[in-house]
Each structure stands twice: as C-alpha cells, then as structure tokens.
Tab-separated table of C-alpha atoms and ligand atoms in Angstrom:
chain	number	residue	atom	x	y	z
A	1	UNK	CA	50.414	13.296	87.561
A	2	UNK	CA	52.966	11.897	90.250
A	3	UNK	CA	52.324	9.055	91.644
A	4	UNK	CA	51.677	8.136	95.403
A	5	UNK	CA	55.370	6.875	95.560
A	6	UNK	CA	56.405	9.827	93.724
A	7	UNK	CA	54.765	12.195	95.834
A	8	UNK	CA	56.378	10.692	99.134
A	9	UNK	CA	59.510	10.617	97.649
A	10	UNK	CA	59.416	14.479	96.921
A	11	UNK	CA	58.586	14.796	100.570
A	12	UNK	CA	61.857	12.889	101.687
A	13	UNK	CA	63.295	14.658	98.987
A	14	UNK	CA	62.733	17.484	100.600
A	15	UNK	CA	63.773	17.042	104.234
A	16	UNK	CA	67.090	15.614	102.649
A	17	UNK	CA	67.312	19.244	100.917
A	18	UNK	CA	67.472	20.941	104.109
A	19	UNK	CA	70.401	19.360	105.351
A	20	UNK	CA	72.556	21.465	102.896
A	21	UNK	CA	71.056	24.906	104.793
A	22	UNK	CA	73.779	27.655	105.471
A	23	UNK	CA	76.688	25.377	103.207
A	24	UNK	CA	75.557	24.969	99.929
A	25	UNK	CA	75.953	29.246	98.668
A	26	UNK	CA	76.280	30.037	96.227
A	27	UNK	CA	74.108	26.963	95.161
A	28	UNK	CA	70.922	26.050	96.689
A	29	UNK	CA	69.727	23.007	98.592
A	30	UNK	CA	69.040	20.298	96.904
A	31	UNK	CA	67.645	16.796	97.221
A	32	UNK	CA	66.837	13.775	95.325
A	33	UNK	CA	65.298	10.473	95.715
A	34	UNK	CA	65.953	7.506	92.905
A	35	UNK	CA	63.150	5.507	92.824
A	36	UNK	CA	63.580	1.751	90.572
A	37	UNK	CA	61.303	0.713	87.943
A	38	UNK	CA	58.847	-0.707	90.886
A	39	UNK	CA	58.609	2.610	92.344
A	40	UNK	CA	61.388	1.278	95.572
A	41	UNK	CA	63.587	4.047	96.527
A	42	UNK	CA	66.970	2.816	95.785
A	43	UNK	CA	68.984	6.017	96.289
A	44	UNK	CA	68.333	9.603	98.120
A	45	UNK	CA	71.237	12.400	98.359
A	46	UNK	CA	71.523	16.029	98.869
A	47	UNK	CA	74.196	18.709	98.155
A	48	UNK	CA	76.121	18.993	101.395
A	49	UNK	CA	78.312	22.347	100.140
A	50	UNK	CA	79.631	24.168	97.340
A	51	UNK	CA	81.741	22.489	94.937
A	52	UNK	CA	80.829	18.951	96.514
A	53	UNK	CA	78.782	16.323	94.415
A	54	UNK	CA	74.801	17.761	93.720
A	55	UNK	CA	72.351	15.779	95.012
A	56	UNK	CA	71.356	13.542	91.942
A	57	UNK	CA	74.984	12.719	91.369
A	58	UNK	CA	75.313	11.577	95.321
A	59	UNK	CA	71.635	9.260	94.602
A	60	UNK	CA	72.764	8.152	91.658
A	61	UNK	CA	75.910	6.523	93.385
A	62	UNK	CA	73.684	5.229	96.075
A	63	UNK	CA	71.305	3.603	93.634
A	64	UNK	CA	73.742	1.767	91.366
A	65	UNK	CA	72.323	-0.194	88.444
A	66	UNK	CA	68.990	-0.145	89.962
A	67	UNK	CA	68.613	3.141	88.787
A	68	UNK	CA	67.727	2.248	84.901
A	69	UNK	CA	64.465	2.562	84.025
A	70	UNK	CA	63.746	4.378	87.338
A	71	UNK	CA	62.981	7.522	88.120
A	72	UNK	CA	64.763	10.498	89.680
A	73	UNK	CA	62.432	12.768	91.754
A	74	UNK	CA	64.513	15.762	92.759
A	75	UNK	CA	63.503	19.535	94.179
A	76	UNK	CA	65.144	21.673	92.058
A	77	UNK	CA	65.035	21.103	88.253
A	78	UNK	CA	68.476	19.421	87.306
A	79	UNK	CA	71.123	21.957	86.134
A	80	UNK	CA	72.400	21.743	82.342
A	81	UNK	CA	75.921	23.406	82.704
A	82	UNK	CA	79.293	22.235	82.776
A	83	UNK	CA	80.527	23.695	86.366
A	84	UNK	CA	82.879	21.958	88.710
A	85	UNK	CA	80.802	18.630	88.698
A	86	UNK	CA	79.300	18.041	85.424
A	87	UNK	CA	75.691	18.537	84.070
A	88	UNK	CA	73.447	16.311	86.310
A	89	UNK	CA	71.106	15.707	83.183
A	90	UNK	CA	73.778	14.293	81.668
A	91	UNK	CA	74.410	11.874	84.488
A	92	UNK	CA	70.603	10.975	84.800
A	93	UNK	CA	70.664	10.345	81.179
A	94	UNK	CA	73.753	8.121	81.443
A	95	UNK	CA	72.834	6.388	83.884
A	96	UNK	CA	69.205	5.054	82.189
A	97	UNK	CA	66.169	7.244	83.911
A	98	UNK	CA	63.698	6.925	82.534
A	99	UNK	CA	61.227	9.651	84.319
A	100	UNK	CA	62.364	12.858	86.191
A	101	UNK	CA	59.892	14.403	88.617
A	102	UNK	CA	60.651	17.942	89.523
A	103	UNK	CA	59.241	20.419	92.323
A	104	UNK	CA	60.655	24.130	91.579
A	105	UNK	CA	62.302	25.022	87.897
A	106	UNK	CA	65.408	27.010	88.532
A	107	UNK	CA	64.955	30.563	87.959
A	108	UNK	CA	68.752	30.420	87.390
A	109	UNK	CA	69.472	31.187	83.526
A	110	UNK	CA	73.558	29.991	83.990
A	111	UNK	CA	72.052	26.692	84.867
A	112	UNK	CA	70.727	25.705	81.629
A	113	UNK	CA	67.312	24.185	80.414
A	114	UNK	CA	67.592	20.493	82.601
A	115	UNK	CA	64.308	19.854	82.092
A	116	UNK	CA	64.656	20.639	78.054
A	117	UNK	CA	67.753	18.804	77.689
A	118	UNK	CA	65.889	15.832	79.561
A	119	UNK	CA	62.808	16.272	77.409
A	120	UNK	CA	64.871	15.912	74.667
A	121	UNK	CA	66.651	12.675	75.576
A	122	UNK	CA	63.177	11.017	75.319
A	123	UNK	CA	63.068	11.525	79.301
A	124	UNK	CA	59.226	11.906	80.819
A	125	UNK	CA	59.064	15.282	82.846
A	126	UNK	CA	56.562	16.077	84.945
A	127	UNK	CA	56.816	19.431	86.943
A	128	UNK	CA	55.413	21.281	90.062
A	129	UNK	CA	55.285	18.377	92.277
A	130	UNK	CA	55.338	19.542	96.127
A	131	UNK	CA	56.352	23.205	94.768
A	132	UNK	CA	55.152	25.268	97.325
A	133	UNK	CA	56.825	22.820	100.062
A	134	UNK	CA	60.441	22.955	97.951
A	135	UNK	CA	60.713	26.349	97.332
A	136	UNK	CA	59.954	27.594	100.727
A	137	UNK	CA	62.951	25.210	101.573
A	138	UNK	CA	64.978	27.578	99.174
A	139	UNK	CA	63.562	30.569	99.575
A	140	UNK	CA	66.741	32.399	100.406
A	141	UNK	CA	68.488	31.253	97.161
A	142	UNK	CA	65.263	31.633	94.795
A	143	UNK	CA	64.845	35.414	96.121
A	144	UNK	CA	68.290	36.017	96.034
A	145	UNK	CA	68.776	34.659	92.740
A	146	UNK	CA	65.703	36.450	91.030
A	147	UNK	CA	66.383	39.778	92.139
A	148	UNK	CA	70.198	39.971	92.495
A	149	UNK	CA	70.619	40.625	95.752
A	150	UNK	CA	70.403	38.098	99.248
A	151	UNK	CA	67.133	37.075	101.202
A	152	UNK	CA	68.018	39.287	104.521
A	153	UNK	CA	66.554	37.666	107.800
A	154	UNK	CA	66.571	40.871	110.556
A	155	UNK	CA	67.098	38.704	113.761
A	156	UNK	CA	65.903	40.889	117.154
A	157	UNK	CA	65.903	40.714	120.533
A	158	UNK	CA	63.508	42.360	122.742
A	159	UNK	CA	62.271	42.440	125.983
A	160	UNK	CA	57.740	42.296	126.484
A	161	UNK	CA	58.094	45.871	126.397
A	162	UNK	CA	59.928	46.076	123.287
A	163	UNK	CA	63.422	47.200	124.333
A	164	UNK	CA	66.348	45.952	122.615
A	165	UNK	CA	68.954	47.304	124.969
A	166	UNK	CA	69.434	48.922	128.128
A	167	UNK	CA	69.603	52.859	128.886
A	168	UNK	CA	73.526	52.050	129.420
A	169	UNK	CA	73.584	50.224	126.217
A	170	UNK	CA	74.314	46.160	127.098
A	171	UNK	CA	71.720	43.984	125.497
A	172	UNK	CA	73.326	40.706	125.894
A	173	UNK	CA	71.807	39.144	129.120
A	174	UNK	CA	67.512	40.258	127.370
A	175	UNK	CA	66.921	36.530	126.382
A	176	UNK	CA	67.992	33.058	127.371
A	177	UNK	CA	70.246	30.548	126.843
A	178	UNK	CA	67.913	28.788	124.846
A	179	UNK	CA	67.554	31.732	122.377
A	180	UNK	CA	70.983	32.381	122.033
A	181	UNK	CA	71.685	28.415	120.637
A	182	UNK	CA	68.354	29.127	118.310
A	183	UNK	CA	70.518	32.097	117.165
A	184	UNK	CA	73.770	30.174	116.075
A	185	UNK	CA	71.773	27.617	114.224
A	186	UNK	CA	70.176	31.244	112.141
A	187	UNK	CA	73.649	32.434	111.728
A	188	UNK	CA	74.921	28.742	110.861
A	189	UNK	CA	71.944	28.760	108.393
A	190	UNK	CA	73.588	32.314	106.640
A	191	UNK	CA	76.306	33.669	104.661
A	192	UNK	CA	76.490	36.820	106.273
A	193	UNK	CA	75.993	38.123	109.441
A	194	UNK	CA	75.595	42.383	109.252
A	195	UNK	CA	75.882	44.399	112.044
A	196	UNK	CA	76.417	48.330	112.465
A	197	UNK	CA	79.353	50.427	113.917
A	198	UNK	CA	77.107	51.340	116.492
A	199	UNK	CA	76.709	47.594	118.129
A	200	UNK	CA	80.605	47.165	117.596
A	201	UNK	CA	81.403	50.334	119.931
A	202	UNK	CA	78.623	49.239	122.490
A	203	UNK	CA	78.744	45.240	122.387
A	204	UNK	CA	82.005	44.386	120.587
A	205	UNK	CA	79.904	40.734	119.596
A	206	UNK	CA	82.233	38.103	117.536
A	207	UNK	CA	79.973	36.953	115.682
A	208	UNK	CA	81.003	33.771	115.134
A	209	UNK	CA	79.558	30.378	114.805
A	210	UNK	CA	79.805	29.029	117.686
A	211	UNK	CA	78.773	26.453	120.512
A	212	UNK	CA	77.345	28.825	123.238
A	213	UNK	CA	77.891	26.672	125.996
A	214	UNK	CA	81.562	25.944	125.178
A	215	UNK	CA	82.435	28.374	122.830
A	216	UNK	CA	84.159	25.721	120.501
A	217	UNK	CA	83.175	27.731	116.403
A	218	UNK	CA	81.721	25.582	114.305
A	219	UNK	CA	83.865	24.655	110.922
A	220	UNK	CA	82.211	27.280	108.689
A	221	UNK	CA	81.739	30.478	109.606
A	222	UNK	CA	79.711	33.202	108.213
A	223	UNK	CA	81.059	36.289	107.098
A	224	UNK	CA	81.071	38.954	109.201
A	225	UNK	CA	79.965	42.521	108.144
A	226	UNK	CA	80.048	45.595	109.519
A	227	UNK	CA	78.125	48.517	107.926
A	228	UNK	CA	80.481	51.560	109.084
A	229	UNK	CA	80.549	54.562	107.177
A	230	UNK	CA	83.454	56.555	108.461
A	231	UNK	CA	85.786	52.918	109.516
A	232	UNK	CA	85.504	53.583	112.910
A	233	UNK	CA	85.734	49.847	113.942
A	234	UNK	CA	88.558	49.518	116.637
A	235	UNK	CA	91.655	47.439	115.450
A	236	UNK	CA	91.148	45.720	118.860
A	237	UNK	CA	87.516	44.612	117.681
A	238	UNK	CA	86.621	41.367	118.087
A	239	UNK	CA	84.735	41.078	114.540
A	240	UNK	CA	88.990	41.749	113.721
A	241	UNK	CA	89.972	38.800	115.364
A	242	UNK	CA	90.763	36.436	112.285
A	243	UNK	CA	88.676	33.529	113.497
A	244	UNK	CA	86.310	34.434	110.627
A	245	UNK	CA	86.507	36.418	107.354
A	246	UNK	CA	85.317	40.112	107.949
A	247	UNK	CA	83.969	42.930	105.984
A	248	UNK	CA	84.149	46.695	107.525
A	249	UNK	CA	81.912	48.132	104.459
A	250	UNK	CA	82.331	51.694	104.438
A	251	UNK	CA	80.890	54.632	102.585
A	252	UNK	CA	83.971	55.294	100.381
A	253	UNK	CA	83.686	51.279	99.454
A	254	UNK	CA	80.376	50.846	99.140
A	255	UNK	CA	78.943	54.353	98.432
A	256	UNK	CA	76.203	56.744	100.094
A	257	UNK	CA	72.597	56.661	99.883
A	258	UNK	CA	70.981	60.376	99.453
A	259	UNK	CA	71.350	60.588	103.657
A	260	UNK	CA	74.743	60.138	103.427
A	261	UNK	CA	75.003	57.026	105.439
A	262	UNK	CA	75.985	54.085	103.801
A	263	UNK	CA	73.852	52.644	100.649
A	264	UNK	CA	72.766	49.121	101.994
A	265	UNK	CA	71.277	48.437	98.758
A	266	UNK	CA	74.849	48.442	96.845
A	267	UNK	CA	75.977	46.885	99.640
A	268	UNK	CA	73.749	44.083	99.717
A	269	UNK	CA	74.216	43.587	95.801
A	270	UNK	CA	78.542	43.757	97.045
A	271	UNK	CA	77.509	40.843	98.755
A	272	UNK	CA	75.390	39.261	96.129
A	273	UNK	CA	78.978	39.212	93.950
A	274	UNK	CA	80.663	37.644	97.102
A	275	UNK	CA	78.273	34.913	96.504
A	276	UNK	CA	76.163	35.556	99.653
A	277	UNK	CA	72.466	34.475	98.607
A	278	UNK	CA	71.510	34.599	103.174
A	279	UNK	CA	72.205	37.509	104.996
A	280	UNK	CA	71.501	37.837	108.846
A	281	UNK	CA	71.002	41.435	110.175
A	282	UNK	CA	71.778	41.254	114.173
A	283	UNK	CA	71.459	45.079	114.740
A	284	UNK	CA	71.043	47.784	116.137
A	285	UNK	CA	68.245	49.949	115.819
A	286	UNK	CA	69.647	52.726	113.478
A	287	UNK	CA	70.795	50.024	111.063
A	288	UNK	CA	67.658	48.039	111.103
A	289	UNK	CA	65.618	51.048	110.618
A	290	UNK	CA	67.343	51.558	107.607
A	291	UNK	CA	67.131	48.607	106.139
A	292	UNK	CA	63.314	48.121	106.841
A	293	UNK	CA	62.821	51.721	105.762
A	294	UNK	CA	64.392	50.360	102.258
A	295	UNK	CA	62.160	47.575	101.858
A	296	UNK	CA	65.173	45.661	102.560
A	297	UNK	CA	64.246	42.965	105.038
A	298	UNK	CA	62.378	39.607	103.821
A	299	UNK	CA	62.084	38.431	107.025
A	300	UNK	CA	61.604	38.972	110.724
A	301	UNK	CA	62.857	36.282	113.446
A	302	UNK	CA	62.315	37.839	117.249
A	303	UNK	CA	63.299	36.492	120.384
A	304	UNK	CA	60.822	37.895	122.941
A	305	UNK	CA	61.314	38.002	126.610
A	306	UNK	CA	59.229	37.987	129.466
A	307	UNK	CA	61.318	40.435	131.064
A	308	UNK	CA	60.138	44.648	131.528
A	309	UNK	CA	62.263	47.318	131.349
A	310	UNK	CA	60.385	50.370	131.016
A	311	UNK	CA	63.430	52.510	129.524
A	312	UNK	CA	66.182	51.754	127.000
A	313	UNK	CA	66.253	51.140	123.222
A	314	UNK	CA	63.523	50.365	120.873
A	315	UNK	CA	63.648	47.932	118.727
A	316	UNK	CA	64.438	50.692	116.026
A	317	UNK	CA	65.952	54.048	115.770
A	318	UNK	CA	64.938	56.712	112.735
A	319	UNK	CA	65.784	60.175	113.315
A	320	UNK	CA	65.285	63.416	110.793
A	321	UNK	CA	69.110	64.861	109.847
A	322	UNK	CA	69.222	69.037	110.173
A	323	UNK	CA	68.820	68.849	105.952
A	324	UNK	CA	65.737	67.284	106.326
A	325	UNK	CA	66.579	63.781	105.044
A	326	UNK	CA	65.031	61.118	106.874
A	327	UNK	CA	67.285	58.294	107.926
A	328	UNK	CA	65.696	54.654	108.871
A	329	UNK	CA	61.899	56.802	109.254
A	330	UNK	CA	59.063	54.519	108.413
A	331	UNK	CA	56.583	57.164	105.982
A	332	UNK	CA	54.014	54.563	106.742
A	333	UNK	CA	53.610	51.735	109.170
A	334	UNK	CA	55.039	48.211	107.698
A	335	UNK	CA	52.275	45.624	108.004
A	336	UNK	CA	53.703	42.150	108.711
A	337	UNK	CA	52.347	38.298	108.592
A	338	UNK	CA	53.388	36.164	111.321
A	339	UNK	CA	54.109	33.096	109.930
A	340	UNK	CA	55.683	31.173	113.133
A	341	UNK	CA	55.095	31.572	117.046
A	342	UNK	CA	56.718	29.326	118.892
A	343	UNK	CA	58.341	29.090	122.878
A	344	UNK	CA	62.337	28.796	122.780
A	345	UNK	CA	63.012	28.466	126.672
A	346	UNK	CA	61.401	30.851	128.338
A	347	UNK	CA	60.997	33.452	125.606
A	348	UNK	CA	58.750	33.794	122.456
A	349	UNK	CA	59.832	33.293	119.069
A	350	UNK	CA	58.322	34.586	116.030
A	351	UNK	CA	58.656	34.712	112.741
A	352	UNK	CA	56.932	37.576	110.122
A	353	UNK	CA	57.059	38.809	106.929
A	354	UNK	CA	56.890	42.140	105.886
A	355	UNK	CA	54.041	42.874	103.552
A	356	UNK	CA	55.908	46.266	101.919
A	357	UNK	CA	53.373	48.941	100.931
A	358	UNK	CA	55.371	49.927	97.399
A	359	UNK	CA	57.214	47.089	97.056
A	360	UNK	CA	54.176	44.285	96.546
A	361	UNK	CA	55.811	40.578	96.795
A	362	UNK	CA	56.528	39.095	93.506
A	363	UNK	CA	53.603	37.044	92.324
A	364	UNK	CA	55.832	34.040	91.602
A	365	UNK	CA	57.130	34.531	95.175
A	366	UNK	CA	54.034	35.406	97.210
A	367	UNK	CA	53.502	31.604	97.644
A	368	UNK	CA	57.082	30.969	98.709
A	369	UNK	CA	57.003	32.867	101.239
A	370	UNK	CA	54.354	32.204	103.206
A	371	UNK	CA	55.157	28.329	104.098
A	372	UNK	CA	57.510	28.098	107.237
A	373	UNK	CA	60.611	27.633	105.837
A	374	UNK	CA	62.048	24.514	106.595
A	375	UNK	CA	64.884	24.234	108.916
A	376	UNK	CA	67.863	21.746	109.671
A	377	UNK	CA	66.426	21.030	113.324
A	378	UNK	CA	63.269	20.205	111.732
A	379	UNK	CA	64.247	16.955	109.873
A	380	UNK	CA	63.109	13.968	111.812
A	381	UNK	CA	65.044	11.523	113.737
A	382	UNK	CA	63.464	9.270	111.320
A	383	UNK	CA	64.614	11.111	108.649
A	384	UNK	CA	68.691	11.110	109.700
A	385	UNK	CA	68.445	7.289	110.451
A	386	UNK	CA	66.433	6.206	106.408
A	387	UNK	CA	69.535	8.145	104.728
A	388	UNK	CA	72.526	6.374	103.817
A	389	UNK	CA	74.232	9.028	102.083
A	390	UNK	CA	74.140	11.087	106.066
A	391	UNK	CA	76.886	8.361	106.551
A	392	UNK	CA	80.329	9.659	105.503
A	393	UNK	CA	79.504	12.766	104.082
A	394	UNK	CA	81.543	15.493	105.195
A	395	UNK	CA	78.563	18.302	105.194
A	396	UNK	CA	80.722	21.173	107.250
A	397	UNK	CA	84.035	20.404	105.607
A	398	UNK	CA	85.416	21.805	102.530
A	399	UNK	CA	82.959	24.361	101.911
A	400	UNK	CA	84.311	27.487	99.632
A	401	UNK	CA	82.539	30.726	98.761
A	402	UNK	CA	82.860	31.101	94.935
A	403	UNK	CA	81.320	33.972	93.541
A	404	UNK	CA	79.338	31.612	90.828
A	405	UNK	CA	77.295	28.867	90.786
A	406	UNK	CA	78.764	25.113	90.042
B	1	NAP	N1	68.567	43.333	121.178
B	1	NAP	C1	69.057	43.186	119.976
B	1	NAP	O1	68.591	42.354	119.195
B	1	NAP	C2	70.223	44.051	119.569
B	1	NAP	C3	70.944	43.703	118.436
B	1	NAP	C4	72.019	44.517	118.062
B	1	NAP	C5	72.314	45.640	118.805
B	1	NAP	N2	71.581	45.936	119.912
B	1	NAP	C6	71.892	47.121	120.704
B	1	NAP	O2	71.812	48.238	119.861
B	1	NAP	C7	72.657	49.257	120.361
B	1	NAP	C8	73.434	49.850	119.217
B	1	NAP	O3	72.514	50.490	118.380
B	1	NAP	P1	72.942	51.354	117.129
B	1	NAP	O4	71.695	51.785	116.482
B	1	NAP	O5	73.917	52.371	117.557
B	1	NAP	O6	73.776	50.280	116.288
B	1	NAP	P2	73.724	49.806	114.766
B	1	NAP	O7	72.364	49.955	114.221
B	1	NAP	O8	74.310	48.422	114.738
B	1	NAP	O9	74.718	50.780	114.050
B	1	NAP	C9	74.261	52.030	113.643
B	1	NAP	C10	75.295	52.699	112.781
B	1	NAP	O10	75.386	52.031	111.521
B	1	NAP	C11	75.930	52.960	110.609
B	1	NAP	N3	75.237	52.973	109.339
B	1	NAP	C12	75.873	53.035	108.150
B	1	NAP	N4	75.001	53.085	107.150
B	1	NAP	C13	73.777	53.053	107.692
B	1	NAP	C14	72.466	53.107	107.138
B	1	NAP	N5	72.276	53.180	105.808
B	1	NAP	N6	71.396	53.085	107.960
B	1	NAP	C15	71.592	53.004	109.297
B	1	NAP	N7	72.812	52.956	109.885
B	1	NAP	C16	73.906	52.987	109.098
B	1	NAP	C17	75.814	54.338	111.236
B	1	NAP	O11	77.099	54.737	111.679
B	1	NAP	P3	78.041	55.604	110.682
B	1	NAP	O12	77.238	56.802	110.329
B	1	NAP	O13	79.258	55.831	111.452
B	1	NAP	O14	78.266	54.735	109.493
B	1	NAP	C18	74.929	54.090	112.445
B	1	NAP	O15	75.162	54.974	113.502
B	1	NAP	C19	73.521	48.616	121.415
B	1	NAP	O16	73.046	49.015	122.674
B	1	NAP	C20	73.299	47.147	121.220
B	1	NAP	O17	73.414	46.463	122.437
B	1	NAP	C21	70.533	45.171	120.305
C-alpha cells in the first residue's frame, strides 16, 4: 500500500503531468516525483514535448544522488524501449531506486513491460495508486492508443436557444471574449483541429493558435483539417495560409462512407498514423452530425450564450439523400453525462459525454472518463512556484510530430 508521502506525491505527480497537455503527441503526459529514502521529495519532472527528456529522466536529474534508495512515484508505468531517450527503467535502475509507485500501466505494447523489467531488477512495484485521477489526465492518449484512432473533443457554440449560426450564416460574434481565449487553450490542448468545407466557404476561420486579443500564434500549432469531399477549399483560404500545417482531406484521399461523403472513420485512423492522439472538431452542423451519428465524438465542450435568436442553425444538421441514405441522422437520441458546468464570462460552459447506445464505453475506460479531465489552467499557483524543473524548460519549443512513440 502507498504510503501517505507516496500518495501526495502521486497527486503532485499529477498536476506536473498536465503541464505537457497539447505537446507531448504522440506520447502522453507524464509526471514523476523522486522521493529519498526518508520519504523527502528530492526531484519532480514532467515530459514537456515529444522527443524531449520523459519525466523520470528530468526528476532523476533534479534529484541527484539523493535518489538511491528512494523511490520514484510516476503516473504512467515507466516505458521499457529504446526510443530517442533511452528506457527510463533503465535509468531508475541505474540510478539506485529502490521502490517505483505507479498510477496507470501503459496500454501501449511498443513500450515494453517497465514494471516487469523493474520487478525483475529486485525493484518493489506497487500499482494503481491515484489511477482514476492519472488516467483522466491522459485520457486522450489512453483512448487513442487502445482503439487506434484519437479522443475527438466536438467544441460548439450556441446561443440559449440552441443556434449555432445566423440565418445569413456568421457565427463568430454568439459568445464572448472570454469563450473564445477558453477555446485557444482547447485547441492549444489538441493535435488537430477539424472543420468542414462548409464553415471554410461561410467563416473562412484560421484556425490557429493564437492570442485573441493580439493575435500573436502561439509556437505550436495544431494541425489544421478540413473534411472536404470534392476539394472545394479556395486557394485564397485562410486554413492555406502557411502559418500552420494543413490537411484538405478529401474523398479520393481518404475514401467514402456508404453516403458518399467522406469516411471520418478512415480519416480519423489517417490521423492516428500522423501521430494525432487529440482531435478538436469546431464545426459545422453537417459535419458534427456525422461524426456523432458515427459514435465518433468522446466528448462535448459547449459555450452557451445568453443571447436568443429565434432562427438560424442548429447545433446539427442531418438530412435523408434522394437514395435514401441517411447522412449525420441520429436513429435514436444520444444520451449524454455532463461532467462540468461552469461560467466563462458571461456564457455557460459545459462539458458531456456521450453515453453511445451500440457502442457501450469500454469497461477499462468507463472510469476514465468520468473524472474532469485535468487541464493546464487548473494547476495551482502553488503548484508552478514548488517545481524546479518549470525553470528553464523550454515546454513550447522544439516540439515534432513523429508518427511513433519515443
Ligand atoms: N457555432 C459554432 O460552434 C459553429 C462552428 C462551426 C461552424 N458554424 C457555422 O456552421 C455553418 C456551416 O455549417 P456546415 O454544416 O455547412 O459546415 P461543416 O459541417 O463544417 O461542413 C459540412 C460539409 O462537410 C463535408 N463533409 C465531408 N464528409 C462529411 C461527412 N462524413 N459528414 C458530414 N459532412 C461531411 C460536406 O461537404 P462535401 O460534401 O463537399 O464534402 C458538408 O457539406 C456556418 O454558418 C458556420 O458559421 C458554427
């Protein structure tokens, strides 16, 4: 059983995880706390983006020498492989732990056996410590990772009456200012943003990253996809404008689904091999209404307003073709859990999660995903100011896509 100090250090552990949110793909987040042989934390790091040192390597730094005969509590069960940095068992090992506490084991067979290989080093293991917490704090990578395709987050905007846009179309000006920064963190916090033809022709959005009061992009940008069967994007769109990579998926890339449109679930496992494991989906109606009609969302974030319009566009758009197939039609209603209300400015923001009739979560997962998953704005003050390793550590730059994991 973990001990008190164990326990708390799993917690820090934790919050220091969620720091590597929306840089670390195709890895997850990650964080560890050393603890010495008096149960003193002596060392805490996190994986601040792909490629870069993983967490225990980062707290094993920090901790030095007092490290031997401590222990190393970490949230993810240590990986075994040889990638771009190394085995981390090997480094625990090496560097004289003599306990490993570990909240979530990684679903993740390139990864390796840590906890065997630890086991086997005549390292104490003890497993399931905070899981619940941890894994909602990776819940985009562990679903992504266990089915082969990304967690998608459908982000909407409505106003009280549930319209998403306008009878002539804008939709920009429904919700505030405050909702709009809430939205860059979200699309800060993913690997993809996906959007259809339809809001290119009638918004032409950027998409970007980007400070909304100033405009100035953030250093990593998401990439930007547009689902557009026929390529009708403009060369003059703005998703075209360089400052960000951009994919215009089409039908003769991607392939058709049986309504001819394009098949979002080849193009979401496209994206899987891109090494997206968090996908956004910022609109419109027709395209949301065919992903929720595939049992293809995981997650609902809505930005409410206390506005009425009393015409304009619903939230989504089915329609039956003249060959009978059905595209984006709900056969029955979708029952959802709302897992988050909050007040962002003036509007409401909620978060729900879409209890599938056929498609019955995962037993493994049904526990993941009903904690609120952690966010970066969430970690305390307190938090920032304990952690050493926040000093120096270059989380935005230098972060690469690679299609596997390191
Ligand atoms: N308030 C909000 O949160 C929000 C967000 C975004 C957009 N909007 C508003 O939504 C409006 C645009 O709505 P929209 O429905 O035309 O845009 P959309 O949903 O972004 O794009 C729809 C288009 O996506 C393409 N598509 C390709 N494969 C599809 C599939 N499997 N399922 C569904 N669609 C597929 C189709 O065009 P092809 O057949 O040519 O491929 C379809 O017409 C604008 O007024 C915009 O302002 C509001």
């Amino acid at each position: 059983m973990a001990s008190r100090a164990e326990d708390e250090a799993m917690r820090h552990a934790i919050a220091l995880a969620a720091f590597g949110l929306g840089t670390t793909s195709p890895n997850p987040v990650m964080g560890c706390v050393i603890l010495d042989s008096q149960e003193r934390v002596v060392g805490e790091g996190f994986h601040a983006y792909a490629g870069g040192p993983h967490a225990e390597i980062v707290a094993l730094a920090h901790a030095g020498e007092r490290a031997k005969n401590g222990t190393a509590v970490v949230t993810l069960e240590s990986c075994d492989s040889v990638g771009r940095t190394g085995p981390c068992t090997r480094a625990l090992i090496q560097a004289g732990i003599r306990r490993v506490v570990i909240a979530v084991s990684d679903p993740n067979p390139l990864a390796g056996h840590g906890a065997t290989t630890l086991r086997a080093a005549g390292i104490e293991v003890e497993q399931g410590v905070r899981e619940e917490e941890a894994a909602a704090g990776n819940v985009a990578w562990l679903t992504a990772v266990r089915r082969g395709w990304p967690y998608v987050t459908w982000r909407v905007a409505s106003t009280l009456d549930g319209r998403t846009a306008a009878v002539d179309n804008s939709s920009e000006w429904i919700t505030s200012e405050a909702a709009r920064i809430d939205v860059h963190q979200l699309r800060g916090e993913a690997d993809a943003i996906i959007i259809g033809v339809g809001t290119v022709l009638a918004d032409n959005p950027r998409l970007t990253v980007r400070n909304v009061r100033d405009g100035s992009l953030a250093i990593r940008q998401s990439l930007r996809v547009v689902v557009d069967g026929d390529g009708e994007t403009p060369d003059d769109a703005r998703v075209r404008d360089g400052l960000a990579e951009t994919w215009i998926a089409t039908a003769a890339e991607v392939g058709t689904g049986p309504d001819g449109l394009v098949d979002l679930r080849a193009l979401l496992r496209g994206l899987y091999q891109r090494g997206v494991r968090a996908a956004l989906l910022e609109g419109g109606p027709t395209l949301a209404a065919g992903f929720l009609s595939a049992g293809l969302v995981d997650r609902v974030i809505g930005y409410m307003a206390p506005k009425l319009l009393g015409a304009g566009r619903p939230s989504l758009s089915g329609k039956e073709l003249s060959n009978g197939v059905g595209v984006g039609i709900l056969r029955e209603p979708i029952d959802l859990e709302f897992t988050e209300i909050t007040l962002v400015g003036p509007d409401i923001r909620y978060t729900a999660v879409p209890r599938y009739p056929a498609r019955k979560p995962e037993p493994s997962l049904t526990a993941q995903l009903t904690p609120r998953v952690p966010k970066k704005a969430d970690i305390s003050a307190e938090e920032r100011a304990s952690s050493d390793i926040m000093r120096g550590v270059p989380i935005r730059s230098g972060s690469t896509k690679e299609k596997g994991e390191d």
